[in-house]
Amino acid sequence: MTIAMMVDNPHGSQEIYDKVREQLGMQEKPAGGIFHAGGPSPNGGWRVIEVWESEDDAKRFIAERLAPALQAAGVQGPPPTPQFWPIYNYMA
């Protein structure tokens, strides 16, 4: 089932986001990834919203790629907990 994922990081910033993206070295969408957007959160910090083919794809990416990239970029502490919800329809 297609899902949306949102991560709000109250301690995030564009600088941290750019460092993590550099560590990821992504030239293509990850397996199962459909859409990605990142920017300042209206509550302060940084927000990322993604659409994935499945929650398993998103969780696998977090565990196998994102968590090591966060650590390599020097981000302290555990990553914020993502929120997931099913998608009925989307346009990309």
PDB file of C-alpha atoms in Angstrom:
ATOM      1  CA  MET A   1       0.000   0.000   0.000  1.00  0.00           C
ATOM      2  CA  THR A   2       1.309   3.450  -0.918  1.00  0.00           C
ATOM      3  CA  ILE A   3       2.096   5.565   2.142  1.00  0.00           C
ATOM      4  CA  ALA A   4       3.135   9.082   3.030  1.00  0.00           C
ATOM      5  CA  MET A   5       5.831   9.726   5.596  1.00  0.00           C
ATOM      6  CA  MET A   6       6.468  12.974   7.420  1.00  0.00           C
ATOM      7  CA  VAL A   7       9.405  13.745   9.700  1.00  0.00           C
ATOM      8  CA  ASP A   8       9.490  16.952  11.711  1.00  0.00           C
ATOM      9  CA  ASN A   9      12.879  17.613  13.270  1.00  0.00           C
ATOM     10  CA  PRO A  10      12.706  20.588  15.656  1.00  0.00           C
ATOM     11  CA  HIS A  11      16.524  20.650  15.727  1.00  0.00           C
ATOM     12  CA  GLY A  12      16.939  20.279  11.945  1.00  0.00           C
ATOM     13  CA  SER A  13      18.216  22.896   9.529  1.00  0.00           C
ATOM     14  CA  GLN A  14      19.087  23.318   5.879  1.00  0.00           C
ATOM     15  CA  GLU A  15      22.755  22.831   6.774  1.00  0.00           C
ATOM     16  CA  ILE A  16      22.071  19.459   8.423  1.00  0.00           C
ATOM     17  CA  TYR A  17      19.746  18.450   5.575  1.00  0.00           C
ATOM     18  CA  ASP A  18      22.438  19.248   2.985  1.00  0.00           C
ATOM     19  CA  LYS A  19      25.096  17.302   4.934  1.00  0.00           C
ATOM     20  CA  VAL A  20      22.871  14.243   5.159  1.00  0.00           C
ATOM     21  CA  ARG A  21      21.942  14.431   1.463  1.00  0.00           C
ATOM     22  CA  GLU A  22      25.642  14.620   0.627  1.00  0.00           C
ATOM     23  CA  GLN A  23      26.304  11.510   2.737  1.00  0.00           C
ATOM     24  CA  LEU A  24      23.458   9.678   1.003  1.00  0.00           C
ATOM     25  CA  GLY A  25      25.008  10.468  -2.384  1.00  0.00           C
ATOM     26  CA  MET A  26      21.708   9.716  -4.069  1.00  0.00           C
ATOM     27  CA  GLN A  27      21.658  10.079  -7.822  1.00  0.00           C
ATOM     28  CA  GLU A  28      18.336   8.258  -8.213  1.00  0.00           C
ATOM     29  CA  LYS A  29      15.234   7.629  -6.142  1.00  0.00           C
ATOM     30  CA  PRO A  30      15.750   4.863  -3.588  1.00  0.00           C
ATOM     31  CA  ALA A  31      13.938   1.543  -4.039  1.00  0.00           C
ATOM     32  CA  GLY A  32      10.256   2.163  -3.349  1.00  0.00           C
ATOM     33  CA  GLY A  33      10.650   5.941  -3.199  1.00  0.00           C
ATOM     34  CA  ILE A  34       8.129   7.970  -5.192  1.00  0.00           C
ATOM     35  CA  PHE A  35       8.396  11.575  -3.983  1.00  0.00           C
ATOM     36  CA  HIS A  36      10.572  13.642  -1.617  1.00  0.00           C
ATOM     37  CA  ALA A  37      10.314  17.227  -0.376  1.00  0.00           C
ATOM     38  CA  GLY A  38      12.260  18.939   2.390  1.00  0.00           C
ATOM     39  CA  GLY A  39      12.113  22.437   3.807  1.00  0.00           C
ATOM     40  CA  PRO A  40      11.705  24.581   6.889  1.00  0.00           C
ATOM     41  CA  SER A  41       8.936  23.410   9.202  1.00  0.00           C
ATOM     42  CA  PRO A  42       6.249  25.947  10.081  1.00  0.00           C
ATOM     43  CA  ASN A  43       6.934  25.031  13.725  1.00  0.00           C
ATOM     44  CA  GLY A  44      10.690  25.656  13.440  1.00  0.00           C
ATOM     45  CA  GLY A  45      13.342  23.127  12.501  1.00  0.00           C
ATOM     46  CA  TRP A  46      13.112  21.050   9.333  1.00  0.00           C
ATOM     47  CA  ARG A  47      10.359  18.937   7.754  1.00  0.00           C
ATOM     48  CA  VAL A  48      10.602  16.133   5.207  1.00  0.00           C
ATOM     49  CA  ILE A  49       7.583  14.664   3.447  1.00  0.00           C
ATOM     50  CA  GLU A  50       7.917  11.577   1.260  1.00  0.00           C
ATOM     51  CA  VAL A  51       5.680   9.152  -0.596  1.00  0.00           C
ATOM     52  CA  TRP A  52       6.698   5.499  -0.697  1.00  0.00           C
ATOM     53  CA  GLU A  53       5.363   2.383  -2.389  1.00  0.00           C
ATOM     54  CA  SER A  54       5.102   0.785   1.071  1.00  0.00           C
ATOM     55  CA  GLU A  55       5.879   1.434   4.723  1.00  0.00           C
ATOM     56  CA  ASP A  56       8.395  -1.432   4.575  1.00  0.00           C
ATOM     57  CA  ASP A  57      10.303   0.371   1.782  1.00  0.00           C
ATOM     58  CA  ALA A  58      10.432   3.564   3.851  1.00  0.00           C
ATOM     59  CA  LYS A  59      11.553   1.770   7.023  1.00  0.00           C
ATOM     60  CA  ARG A  60      14.203  -0.183   5.109  1.00  0.00           C
ATOM     61  CA  PHE A  61      15.588   3.063   3.667  1.00  0.00           C
ATOM     62  CA  ILE A  62      15.679   4.650   7.115  1.00  0.00           C
ATOM     63  CA  ALA A  63      17.506   1.690   8.655  1.00  0.00           C
ATOM     64  CA  GLU A  64      19.914   0.880   5.833  1.00  0.00           C
ATOM     65  CA  ARG A  65      20.679   4.294   4.324  1.00  0.00           C
ATOM     66  CA  LEU A  66      19.376   7.240   6.341  1.00  0.00           C
ATOM     67  CA  ALA A  67      20.517   6.237   9.837  1.00  0.00           C
ATOM     68  CA  PRO A  68      24.145   5.647   8.704  1.00  0.00           C
ATOM     69  CA  ALA A  69      24.078   8.941   6.727  1.00  0.00           C
ATOM     70  CA  LEU A  70      22.855  10.852   9.785  1.00  0.00           C
ATOM     71  CA  GLN A  71      25.664   9.365  11.861  1.00  0.00           C
ATOM     72  CA  ALA A  72      28.288  10.087   9.172  1.00  0.00           C
ATOM     73  CA  ALA A  73      27.053  13.694   8.947  1.00  0.00           C
ATOM     74  CA  GLY A  74      27.609  14.073  12.693  1.00  0.00           C
ATOM     75  CA  VAL A  75      23.940  14.383  13.653  1.00  0.00           C
ATOM     76  CA  GLN A  76      23.604  13.646  17.373  1.00  0.00           C
ATOM     77  CA  GLY A  77      20.860  11.577  18.974  1.00  0.00           C
ATOM     78  CA  PRO A  78      18.226   9.306  17.490  1.00  0.00           C
ATOM     79  CA  PRO A  79      16.372  10.484  14.392  1.00  0.00           C
ATOM     80  CA  PRO A  80      12.874  11.896  14.948  1.00  0.00           C
ATOM     81  CA  THR A  81      10.072   9.365  14.723  1.00  0.00           C
ATOM     82  CA  PRO A  82       8.376   9.431  11.311  1.00  0.00           C
ATOM     83  CA  GLN A  83       4.611   9.610  10.944  1.00  0.00           C
ATOM     84  CA  PHE A  84       3.055   7.285   8.354  1.00  0.00           C
ATOM     85  CA  TRP A  85      -0.399   7.302   6.791  1.00  0.00           C
ATOM     86  CA  PRO A  86      -1.955   5.511   3.795  1.00  0.00           C
ATOM     87  CA  ILE A  87      -2.324   7.309   0.507  1.00  0.00           C
ATOM     88  CA  TYR A  88      -5.502   6.907  -1.482  1.00  0.00           C
ATOM     89  CA  ASN A  89      -4.380   9.023  -4.445  1.00  0.00           C
ATOM     90  CA  TYR A  90      -1.421  11.211  -5.386  1.00  0.00           C
ATOM     91  CA  MET A  91      -0.016  13.182  -8.326  1.00  0.00           C
ATOM     92  CA  ALA A  92       3.722  13.411  -8.914  1.00  0.00           C
TER      93      ALA A  92
END
